PDB file of C-alpha atoms in Angstrom:
ATOM      1  CA  UNK X 290       0.000   0.000   0.000  1.00 49.00           C
ATOM      2  CA  UNK X 291       2.619   2.570   1.113  1.00 52.00           C
ATOM      3  CA  UNK X 292       0.255   5.451   0.495  1.00 52.00           C
ATOM      4  CA  UNK X 293      -0.570   4.341  -3.080  1.00 53.00           C
ATOM      5  CA  UNK X 294      -4.354   4.435  -3.253  1.00 47.00           C
ATOM      6  CA  UNK X 295      -4.423   2.842  -6.716  1.00 53.00           C
ATOM      7  CA  UNK X 296      -3.141  -0.445  -5.252  1.00 54.00           C
ATOM      8  CA  UNK X 297      -5.469  -0.247  -2.257  1.00 52.00           C
ATOM      9  CA  UNK X 298      -8.579  -2.453  -2.196  1.00 56.00           C
ATOM     10  CA  UNK X 299     -10.356   0.383  -0.358  1.00 55.00           C
ATOM     11  CA  UNK X 300     -11.051   3.650  -2.150  1.00 55.00           C
ATOM     12  CA  UNK X 301      -9.925   6.826  -0.447  1.00 53.00           C
ATOM     13  CA  UNK X 302     -12.754   8.412   1.536  1.00 50.00           C
ATOM     14  CA  UNK X 303     -13.172  11.313  -0.914  1.00 51.00           C
ATOM     15  CA  UNK X 304     -13.966   8.883  -3.732  1.00 55.00           C
ATOM     16  CA  UNK X 305     -16.332   6.613  -1.874  1.00 54.00           C
ATOM     17  CA  UNK X 306     -20.021   6.640  -2.688  1.00 57.00           C
ATOM     18  CA  UNK X 307     -22.024   8.090   0.196  1.00 51.00           C
ATOM     19  CA  UNK X 308     -25.695   7.572   0.838  1.00 51.00           C
ATOM     20  CA  UNK X 309     -27.323  10.904  -0.129  1.00 49.00           C
ATOM     21  CA  UNK X 310     -29.429  10.763   3.069  1.00 49.00           C
ATOM     22  CA  UNK X 311     -26.298  10.508   5.171  1.00 45.00           C
ATOM     23  CA  UNK X 312     -25.026  13.961   6.016  1.00 47.00           C
ATOM     24  CA  UNK X 313     -21.393  14.348   6.915  1.00 48.00           C
ATOM     25  CA  UNK X 314     -20.796  17.632   8.741  1.00 48.00           C
ATOM     26  CA  UNK X 315     -17.227  18.769   8.349  1.00 49.00           C
ATOM     27  CA  UNK X 316     -17.704  22.113  10.068  1.00 52.00           C
ATOM     28  CA  UNK X 317     -17.021  22.134  13.811  1.00 52.00           C
ATOM     29  CA  UNK X 318     -20.239  22.020  15.839  1.00 53.00           C
ATOM     30  CA  UNK X 319     -19.701  25.466  17.347  1.00 54.00           C
ATOM     31  CA  UNK X 320     -20.257  26.984  13.909  1.00 52.00           C
ATOM     32  CA  UNK X 321     -23.745  25.516  13.808  1.00 54.00           C
ATOM     33  CA  UNK X 322     -26.148  28.232  14.987  1.00 56.00           C
ATOM     34  CA  UNK X 323     -28.511  25.672  16.501  1.00 59.00           C
ATOM     35  CA  UNK X 324     -25.868  23.775  18.434  1.00 57.00           C
ATOM     36  CA  UNK X 325     -25.729  24.252  22.203  1.00 59.00           C
ATOM     37  CA  UNK X 326     -22.807  22.827  24.162  1.00 58.00           C
ATOM     38  CA  UNK X 327     -23.682  20.278  26.791  1.00 62.00           C
ATOM     39  CA  UNK X 328     -22.767  21.176  30.349  1.00 67.00           C
ATOM     40  CA  UNK X 329     -22.427  18.826  33.260  1.00 66.00           C
ATOM     41  CA  UNK X 330     -25.258  19.426  35.691  1.00 76.00           C
ATOM     42  CA  UNK X 331     -26.231  17.977  39.046  1.00 79.00           C
ATOM     43  CA  UNK X 332     -28.949  18.366  41.605  1.00 85.00           C
ATOM     44  CA  UNK X 333     -28.040  20.806  44.337  1.00 87.00           C
ATOM     45  CA  UNK X 334     -27.628  19.406  47.813  1.00 91.00           C
ATOM     46  CA  UNK X 335     -29.979  20.740  50.463  1.00 89.00           C
ATOM     47  CA  UNK X 336     -27.021  22.385  52.251  1.00 91.00           C
ATOM     48  CA  UNK X 337     -26.492  24.619  49.212  1.00 92.00           C
ATOM     49  CA  UNK X 338     -30.072  25.894  48.987  1.00 91.00           C
ATOM     50  CA  UNK X 339     -31.743  28.864  50.634  1.00 91.00           C
ATOM     51  CA  UNK X 340     -34.726  28.406  52.898  1.00 94.00           C
ATOM     52  CA  UNK X 341     -38.110  28.763  51.170  1.00 94.00           C
ATOM     53  CA  UNK X 342     -39.287  30.849  54.139  1.00 94.00           C
ATOM     54  CA  UNK X 343     -37.860  32.079  57.422  1.00 95.00           C
ATOM     55  CA  UNK X 344     -36.997  29.155  59.685  1.00 95.00           C
ATOM     56  CA  UNK X 345     -38.115  26.495  57.201  1.00 95.00           C
ATOM     57  CA  UNK X 346     -35.209  24.155  57.913  1.00 95.00           C
ATOM     58  CA  UNK X 347     -35.622  24.509  61.672  1.00 95.00           C
ATOM     59  CA  UNK X 348     -39.248  23.414  61.310  1.00 95.00           C
ATOM     60  CA  UNK X 349     -38.090  20.218  59.575  1.00 94.00           C
ATOM     61  CA  UNK X 350     -36.656  19.000  62.886  1.00 94.00           C
ATOM     62  CA  UNK X 351     -40.241  18.484  64.072  1.00 94.00           C
ATOM     63  CA  UNK X 352     -40.412  15.372  61.909  1.00 92.00           C
ATOM     64  CA  UNK X 353     -37.648  13.810  64.050  1.00 89.00           C
ATOM     65  CA  UNK X 354     -39.166  14.699  67.428  1.00 91.00           C
ATOM     66  CA  UNK X 355     -41.786  11.952  67.462  1.00 87.00           C
ATOM     67  CA  UNK X 356     -43.687  11.972  70.738  1.00 90.00           C
ATOM     68  CA  UNK X 357     -40.856  13.633  72.676  1.00 92.00           C
ATOM     69  CA  UNK X 358     -42.348  16.889  74.034  1.00 93.00           C
ATOM     70  CA  UNK X 359     -38.985  18.325  75.099  1.00 92.00           C
ATOM     71  CA  UNK X 360     -37.512  17.901  71.627  1.00 93.00           C
ATOM     72  CA  UNK X 361     -40.640  19.436  70.087  1.00 95.00           C
ATOM     73  CA  UNK X 362     -40.371  22.453  72.405  1.00 95.00           C
ATOM     74  CA  UNK X 363     -36.769  23.028  71.369  1.00 95.00           C
ATOM     75  CA  UNK X 364     -37.517  22.704  67.649  1.00 95.00           C
ATOM     76  CA  UNK X 365     -40.447  25.128  67.852  1.00 96.00           C
ATOM     77  CA  UNK X 366     -38.485  27.579  69.974  1.00 96.00           C
ATOM     78  CA  UNK X 367     -35.741  27.712  67.337  1.00 96.00           C
ATOM     79  CA  UNK X 368     -38.251  28.146  64.539  1.00 97.00           C
ATOM     80  CA  UNK X 369     -40.017  31.055  66.267  1.00 96.00           C
ATOM     81  CA  UNK X 370     -36.732  32.780  67.126  1.00 97.00           C
ATOM     82  CA  UNK X 371     -35.320  32.472  63.592  1.00 97.00           C
ATOM     83  CA  UNK X 372     -38.584  33.652  62.069  1.00 97.00           C
ATOM     84  CA  UNK X 373     -38.681  36.800  64.215  1.00 97.00           C
ATOM     85  CA  UNK X 374     -34.994  37.603  63.663  1.00 97.00           C
ATOM     86  CA  UNK X 375     -35.053  37.163  59.878  1.00 96.00           C
ATOM     87  CA  UNK X 376     -38.362  38.906  59.287  1.00 96.00           C
ATOM     88  CA  UNK X 377     -37.140  41.879  61.299  1.00 96.00           C
ATOM     89  CA  UNK X 378     -33.775  41.951  59.499  1.00 95.00           C
ATOM     90  CA  UNK X 379     -35.483  41.744  56.101  1.00 94.00           C
ATOM     91  CA  UNK X 380     -37.978  44.443  57.109  1.00 92.00           C
ATOM     92  CA  UNK X 381     -40.928  42.130  56.562  1.00 91.00           C
ATOM     93  CA  UNK X 382     -44.071  42.488  58.636  1.00 87.00           C
ATOM     94  CA  UNK X 383     -42.635  45.228  60.826  1.00 90.00           C
ATOM     95  CA  UNK X 384     -46.167  46.242  61.802  1.00 93.00           C
ATOM     96  CA  UNK X 385     -46.575  42.881  63.563  1.00 93.00           C
ATOM     97  CA  UNK X 386     -42.986  42.556  64.797  1.00 93.00           C
ATOM     98  CA  UNK X 387     -43.759  43.396  68.423  1.00 94.00           C
ATOM     99  CA  UNK X 388     -46.694  40.960  68.490  1.00 95.00           C
ATOM    100  CA  UNK X 389     -44.543  38.141  67.099  1.00 94.00           C
ATOM    101  CA  UNK X 390     -41.710  39.068  69.435  1.00 95.00           C
ATOM    102  CA  UNK X 391     -43.955  38.803  72.507  1.00 95.00           C
ATOM    103  CA  UNK X 392     -45.499  35.541  71.300  1.00 95.00           C
ATOM    104  CA  UNK X 393     -42.108  33.918  70.643  1.00 96.00           C
ATOM    105  CA  UNK X 394     -40.631  35.116  73.940  1.00 95.00           C
ATOM    106  CA  UNK X 395     -43.690  33.873  75.843  1.00 95.00           C
ATOM    107  CA  UNK X 396     -43.474  30.454  74.210  1.00 96.00           C
ATOM    108  CA  UNK X 397     -39.784  29.994  75.041  1.00 95.00           C
ATOM    109  CA  UNK X 398     -40.360  31.236  78.588  1.00 93.00           C
ATOM    110  CA  UNK X 399     -43.011  28.561  79.147  1.00 93.00           C
ATOM    111  CA  UNK X 400     -40.854  25.671  77.921  1.00 93.00           C
ATOM    112  CA  UNK X 401     -38.987  23.236  80.143  1.00 92.00           C
ATOM    113  CA  UNK X 402     -35.622  24.546  78.915  1.00 92.00           C
ATOM    114  CA  UNK X 403     -36.365  28.262  79.404  1.00 92.00           C
ATOM    115  CA  UNK X 404     -33.612  28.645  82.017  1.00 93.00           C
ATOM    116  CA  UNK X 405     -31.075  26.509  80.162  1.00 93.00           C
ATOM    117  CA  UNK X 406     -28.366  28.126  78.063  1.00 94.00           C
ATOM    118  CA  UNK X 407     -30.198  27.458  74.790  1.00 94.00           C
ATOM    119  CA  UNK X 408     -33.481  28.868  76.079  1.00 95.00           C
ATOM    120  CA  UNK X 409     -31.754  32.033  77.308  1.00 96.00           C
ATOM    121  CA  UNK X 410     -30.048  32.496  73.925  1.00 96.00           C
ATOM    122  CA  UNK X 411     -33.303  32.090  72.002  1.00 96.00           C
ATOM    123  CA  UNK X 412     -35.024  34.598  74.286  1.00 96.00           C
ATOM    124  CA  UNK X 413     -32.174  37.056  73.723  1.00 96.00           C
ATOM    125  CA  UNK X 414     -32.404  36.542  69.940  1.00 96.00           C
ATOM    126  CA  UNK X 415     -36.088  37.403  69.971  1.00 96.00           C
ATOM    127  CA  UNK X 416     -35.447  40.486  72.121  1.00 96.00           C
ATOM    128  CA  UNK X 417     -32.637  41.775  69.850  1.00 96.00           C
ATOM    129  CA  UNK X 418     -34.453  41.185  66.530  1.00 95.00           C
ATOM    130  CA  UNK X 419     -34.285  44.409  64.541  1.00 94.00           C
ATOM    131  CA  UNK X 420     -33.882  45.755  60.983  1.00 93.00           C
ATOM    132  CA  UNK X 421     -30.424  46.878  62.149  1.00 92.00           C
ATOM    133  CA  UNK X 422     -29.108  43.929  64.198  1.00 92.00           C
ATOM    134  CA  UNK X 423     -26.383  44.540  66.745  1.00 91.00           C
ATOM    135  CA  UNK X 424     -23.081  42.694  67.064  1.00 90.00           C
ATOM    136  CA  UNK X 425     -24.408  40.571  69.909  1.00 94.00           C
ATOM    137  CA  UNK X 426     -27.135  39.082  67.700  1.00 96.00           C
ATOM    138  CA  UNK X 427     -24.613  37.585  65.264  1.00 95.00           C
ATOM    139  CA  UNK X 428     -22.817  35.856  68.124  1.00 95.00           C
ATOM    140  CA  UNK X 429     -26.096  34.568  69.562  1.00 96.00           C
ATOM    141  CA  UNK X 430     -27.101  33.049  66.201  1.00 97.00           C
ATOM    142  CA  UNK X 431     -23.827  31.149  66.037  1.00 97.00           C
ATOM    143  CA  UNK X 432     -24.046  29.990  69.657  1.00 96.00           C
ATOM    144  CA  UNK X 433     -27.666  28.860  69.192  1.00 96.00           C
ATOM    145  CA  UNK X 434     -26.604  26.976  66.061  1.00 96.00           C
ATOM    146  CA  UNK X 435     -23.883  25.246  68.069  1.00 96.00           C
ATOM    147  CA  UNK X 436     -26.532  24.306  70.674  1.00 94.00           C
ATOM    148  CA  UNK X 437     -28.758  22.768  68.005  1.00 94.00           C
ATOM    149  CA  UNK X 438     -25.872  20.847  66.435  1.00 94.00           C
ATOM    150  CA  UNK X 439     -24.748  19.539  69.840  1.00 92.00           C
ATOM    151  CA  UNK X 440     -28.284  18.303  70.548  1.00 89.00           C
ATOM    152  CA  UNK X 441     -28.400  16.532  67.135  1.00 88.00           C
ATOM    153  CA  UNK X 442     -30.830  18.934  65.480  1.00 93.00           C
ATOM    154  CA  UNK X 443     -28.986  19.467  62.162  1.00 94.00           C
ATOM    155  CA  UNK X 444     -31.860  21.249  60.449  1.00 95.00           C
ATOM    156  CA  UNK X 445     -32.172  23.792  63.240  1.00 95.00           C
ATOM    157  CA  UNK X 446     -28.406  24.312  63.249  1.00 96.00           C
ATOM    158  CA  UNK X 447     -28.484  24.752  59.466  1.00 97.00           C
ATOM    159  CA  UNK X 448     -31.191  27.409  59.735  1.00 97.00           C
ATOM    160  CA  UNK X 449     -29.367  29.342  62.469  1.00 97.00           C
ATOM    161  CA  UNK X 450     -26.000  29.240  60.697  1.00 97.00           C
ATOM    162  CA  UNK X 451     -27.637  30.350  57.432  1.00 97.00           C
ATOM    163  CA  UNK X 452     -29.238  33.289  59.233  1.00 97.00           C
ATOM    164  CA  UNK X 453     -25.888  34.228  60.769  1.00 97.00           C
ATOM    165  CA  UNK X 454     -24.193  34.028  57.356  1.00 96.00           C
ATOM    166  CA  UNK X 455     -26.853  36.083  55.563  1.00 95.00           C
ATOM    167  CA  UNK X 456     -27.037  38.857  58.135  1.00 96.00           C
ATOM    168  CA  UNK X 457     -23.267  39.013  58.626  1.00 95.00           C
ATOM    169  CA  UNK X 458     -22.683  39.493  54.907  1.00 93.00           C
ATOM    170  CA  UNK X 459     -25.459  42.064  54.684  1.00 93.00           C
ATOM    171  CA  UNK X 460     -23.890  44.129  57.461  1.00 93.00           C
ATOM    172  CA  UNK X 461     -20.255  43.461  56.410  1.00 91.00           C
ATOM    173  CA  UNK X 462     -19.375  41.441  59.495  1.00 93.00           C
ATOM    174  CA  UNK X 463     -16.904  39.350  57.548  1.00 92.00           C
ATOM    175  CA  UNK X 464     -15.376  37.511  60.487  1.00 93.00           C
ATOM    176  CA  UNK X 465     -18.768  36.244  61.619  1.00 94.00           C
ATOM    177  CA  UNK X 466     -19.757  35.366  58.032  1.00 94.00           C
ATOM    178  CA  UNK X 467     -16.561  33.316  57.669  1.00 95.00           C
ATOM    179  CA  UNK X 468     -17.263  31.536  60.953  1.00 96.00           C
ATOM    180  CA  UNK X 469     -20.833  30.743  59.850  1.00 96.00           C
ATOM    181  CA  UNK X 470     -19.615  29.431  56.467  1.00 96.00           C
ATOM    182  CA  UNK X 471     -17.053  27.210  58.188  1.00 96.00           C
ATOM    183  CA  UNK X 472     -19.745  25.871  60.539  1.00 97.00           C
ATOM    184  CA  UNK X 473     -22.001  25.133  57.551  1.00 97.00           C
ATOM    185  CA  UNK X 474     -19.131  23.316  55.840  1.00 96.00           C
ATOM    186  CA  UNK X 475     -18.566  21.077  58.867  1.00 96.00           C
ATOM    187  CA  UNK X 476     -22.299  20.496  59.370  1.00 96.00           C
ATOM    188  CA  UNK X 477     -22.928  19.523  55.741  1.00 95.00           C
ATOM    189  CA  UNK X 478     -19.906  17.186  55.786  1.00 95.00           C
ATOM    190  CA  UNK X 479     -21.148  15.474  58.942  1.00 94.00           C
ATOM    191  CA  UNK X 480     -24.556  14.971  57.305  1.00 93.00           C
ATOM    192  CA  UNK X 481     -23.149  13.333  54.172  1.00 92.00           C
ATOM    193  CA  UNK X 482     -22.773  16.346  51.893  1.00 93.00           C
ATOM    194  CA  UNK X 483     -20.371  15.875  48.975  1.00 92.00           C
ATOM    195  CA  UNK X 484     -20.179  19.196  47.156  1.00 93.00           C
ATOM    196  CA  UNK X 485     -21.649  21.521  49.786  1.00 94.00           C
ATOM    197  CA  UNK X 486     -18.760  21.212  52.285  1.00 95.00           C
ATOM    198  CA  UNK X 487     -16.324  22.479  49.659  1.00 94.00           C
ATOM    199  CA  UNK X 488     -18.723  25.238  48.609  1.00 93.00           C
ATOM    200  CA  UNK X 489     -19.073  26.547  52.155  1.00 95.00           C
ATOM    201  CA  UNK X 490     -15.354  26.167  52.823  1.00 94.00           C
ATOM    202  CA  UNK X 491     -14.634  28.422  49.835  1.00 93.00           C
ATOM    203  CA  UNK X 492     -17.121  30.972  51.164  1.00 92.00           C
ATOM    204  CA  UNK X 493     -15.353  30.904  54.509  1.00 91.00           C
ATOM    205  CA  UNK X 494     -12.360  32.663  52.906  1.00 87.00           C
ATOM    206  CA  UNK X 495     -13.975  36.089  52.683  1.00 65.00           C
TER     207      UNK X 495
END
């Protein structure tokens, strides 16, 4: 053969007969106006998503409480506190803020853990809820998230850490935002997250 097509039993490709219905596209696909490149996609992990409403993830802990009234009290207390704090910070429903604040504080005060460290932190969160949160509120959100994580309430911890991250970024409290992102990275890793731990770890370097 040695490059001599005349001695080859196979015709060179430019001389072969091609089925007229068979279209050979020699142009690269990016030149085709109707061609869209495929991108690798995946479903987002829950640790990467925002809450659909204030305290939504904290409320999910109720499904794990069963018939344990103490666990239910803690889950509801977190939900009410996060709801009041975030709605105030986002300037939503300010006309009913004081009513919700009193209701949430009254609920936590009537629980069995009202005098425990977690109950005192949730009460303080409700009291400090404001469109312009103070430095103490950021610290309380992180400490309450640590309480929830220590008591094996990952959804409540997730909600509290997310609130701390959102409000810290909004008010340029970068150190607190980095701490919240790091906590979310560790929490998502402990709950089986694959991509979310790396995402939150990157956000921790603000």
